[in-house]
Amino acid sequence: MLNQGELDRDEMGRLIGSDKVEGTSVFGADRNKIGSIERVMIDKISGNVSYAVLGFGGFLGLGNDHYPLPWQSLKYDTELGGYITAITAKDLEGAPKYGEKTDWNWSDDAAVRGINAYYGVPFA
């Protein structure tokens, strides 16, 4: 459980602005950095964050692949200063992704459910 002493002074308690989430590092189960959060996807009806899009690969941000991750699969780690997940970079090899010149079809329920199925997170 986080306590106030563990949070940066410029944070808003347990809340964080979306602009600060974007760019935050994501670490795998082996505690090695696997990428950074590029954007968050918010459910319009519930207002809850549903997915984070992880940027991985490429060079200097060019040629990155984009991996949608269920938000529930990420936990903030104050020691690492970023999010940690149960996967590793190797696990991303077969994960749902899209490239620089394409976008994920968020209105395709089967594709979105496939994200959750891949990571073993129930679809809500």
Short mmCIF file of C-alpha atoms in Angstrom, two decimals:
data_model
loop_
_atom_site.label_atom_id
_atom_site.label_comp_id
_atom_site.label_asym_id
_atom_site.label_seq_id
_atom_site.Cartn_x
_atom_site.Cartn_y
_atom_site.Cartn_z
CA MET A 1 0.00 0.00 0.00
CA LEU A 2 1.36 3.41 -0.91
CA ASN A 3 1.80 6.03 1.75
CA GLN A 4 2.15 9.76 1.27
CA GLY A 5 5.89 9.66 1.96
CA GLU A 6 6.38 7.33 -1.00
CA LEU A 7 4.67 9.62 -3.49
CA ASP A 8 6.32 12.57 -5.18
CA ARG A 9 5.44 15.87 -3.56
CA ASP A 10 4.01 17.20 -6.83
CA GLU A 11 1.50 14.34 -7.04
CA MET A 12 -2.09 14.64 -5.92
CA GLY A 13 -2.16 11.98 -3.21
CA ARG A 14 -3.09 8.65 -4.74
CA LEU A 15 -4.20 10.29 -8.01
CA ILE A 16 -2.00 10.98 -11.01
CA GLY A 17 -2.69 13.08 -14.09
CA SER A 18 -2.88 11.29 -17.44
CA ASP A 19 -0.06 13.51 -18.71
CA LYS A 20 2.22 12.01 -16.04
CA VAL A 21 1.18 8.42 -16.81
CA GLU A 22 2.12 8.82 -20.46
CA GLY A 23 5.86 8.28 -20.74
CA THR A 24 6.09 6.32 -17.50
CA SER A 25 8.32 3.25 -17.70
CA VAL A 26 6.88 -0.26 -17.56
CA PHE A 27 8.97 -3.03 -16.03
CA GLY A 28 8.51 -6.74 -16.55
CA ALA A 29 8.34 -9.54 -14.01
CA ASP A 30 12.15 -9.70 -14.20
CA ARG A 31 12.24 -5.99 -13.21
CA ASN A 32 13.80 -5.03 -16.55
CA LYS A 33 12.28 -2.12 -18.46
CA ILE A 34 10.14 -3.33 -21.34
CA GLY A 35 8.78 -0.02 -22.61
CA SER A 36 6.84 3.10 -21.73
CA ILE A 37 3.18 3.99 -21.58
CA GLU A 38 2.19 5.97 -24.67
CA ARG A 39 -1.47 6.49 -23.89
CA VAL A 40 -4.28 5.34 -21.67
CA MET A 41 -7.69 4.23 -22.89
CA ILE A 42 -10.62 5.27 -20.69
CA ASP A 43 -14.04 3.62 -20.76
CA LYS A 44 -16.47 6.40 -21.74
CA ILE A 45 -19.32 4.97 -19.68
CA SER A 46 -17.61 3.98 -16.41
CA GLY A 47 -14.82 6.55 -16.53
CA ASN A 48 -12.31 3.86 -15.53
CA VAL A 49 -8.97 3.34 -17.25
CA SER A 50 -9.28 0.11 -19.23
CA TYR A 51 -5.99 -0.15 -21.14
CA ALA A 52 -2.51 1.30 -21.33
CA VAL A 53 -0.74 1.27 -24.67
CA LEU A 54 2.88 0.22 -24.23
CA GLY A 55 5.49 1.44 -26.70
CA PHE A 56 8.21 -1.15 -27.25
CA GLY A 57 11.03 -1.60 -29.74
CA GLY A 58 12.24 0.79 -32.35
CA PHE A 59 14.99 3.36 -31.96
CA LEU A 60 14.48 6.80 -30.41
CA GLY A 61 10.73 6.26 -30.55
CA LEU A 62 10.76 5.45 -34.27
CA GLY A 63 9.44 2.11 -35.41
CA ASN A 64 7.89 1.33 -32.04
CA ASP A 65 5.29 -1.35 -31.84
CA HIS A 66 2.26 -0.57 -29.68
CA TYR A 67 0.94 -3.16 -27.24
CA PRO A 68 -2.42 -2.63 -25.54
CA LEU A 69 -2.22 -3.93 -21.96
CA PRO A 70 -5.19 -4.34 -19.62
CA TRP A 71 -4.85 -1.66 -16.96
CA GLN A 72 -5.48 -4.31 -14.28
CA SER A 73 -2.22 -6.01 -15.31
CA LEU A 74 -0.16 -2.99 -14.17
CA LYS A 75 0.74 -1.97 -10.63
CA TYR A 76 2.72 1.11 -9.68
CA ASP A 77 6.05 0.30 -8.00
CA THR A 78 7.42 3.22 -5.97
CA GLU A 79 10.89 1.66 -5.81
CA LEU A 80 11.16 1.43 -9.60
CA GLY A 81 9.30 4.68 -10.23
CA GLY A 82 7.14 3.02 -12.84
CA TYR A 83 4.57 0.34 -13.49
CA ILE A 84 5.34 -3.35 -13.13
CA THR A 85 3.59 -6.23 -14.86
CA ALA A 86 3.77 -10.02 -14.72
CA ILE A 87 5.03 -10.31 -18.30
CA THR A 88 8.53 -9.94 -19.75
CA ALA A 89 9.78 -8.55 -23.05
CA LYS A 90 9.86 -12.13 -24.40
CA ASP A 91 6.13 -12.52 -23.61
CA LEU A 92 5.39 -9.61 -25.96
CA GLU A 93 6.56 -11.63 -28.97
CA GLY A 94 3.09 -13.13 -29.52
CA ALA A 95 1.05 -10.37 -27.90
CA PRO A 96 -1.63 -8.33 -29.70
CA LYS A 97 0.02 -5.24 -31.19
CA TYR A 98 -0.15 -2.63 -33.89
CA GLY A 99 2.55 -0.68 -35.71
CA GLU A 100 3.41 2.93 -36.44
CA LYS A 101 1.28 3.13 -39.59
CA THR A 102 -1.80 1.38 -38.20
CA ASP A 103 -4.07 1.87 -35.23
CA TRP A 104 -5.88 -0.58 -33.01
CA ASN A 105 -9.56 -1.02 -33.79
CA TRP A 106 -10.95 -0.33 -30.31
CA SER A 107 -14.52 -0.84 -31.57
CA ASP A 108 -13.79 -4.48 -32.50
CA ASP A 109 -15.00 -6.36 -29.40
CA ALA A 110 -13.34 -9.62 -30.47
CA ALA A 111 -9.96 -7.92 -30.82
CA VAL A 112 -10.33 -6.12 -27.49
CA ARG A 113 -11.37 -9.35 -25.76
CA GLY A 114 -8.31 -10.97 -27.34
CA ILE A 115 -6.09 -8.54 -25.44
CA ASN A 116 -7.57 -9.63 -22.13
CA ALA A 117 -7.45 -13.30 -23.08
CA TYR A 118 -3.76 -13.08 -24.01
CA TYR A 119 -2.86 -11.58 -20.64
CA GLY A 120 -5.28 -13.75 -18.65
CA VAL A 121 -7.28 -10.78 -17.39
CA PRO A 122 -11.08 -11.12 -17.24
CA PHE A 123 -12.94 -8.86 -19.67
CA ALA A 124 -15.16 -6.46 -17.77
#
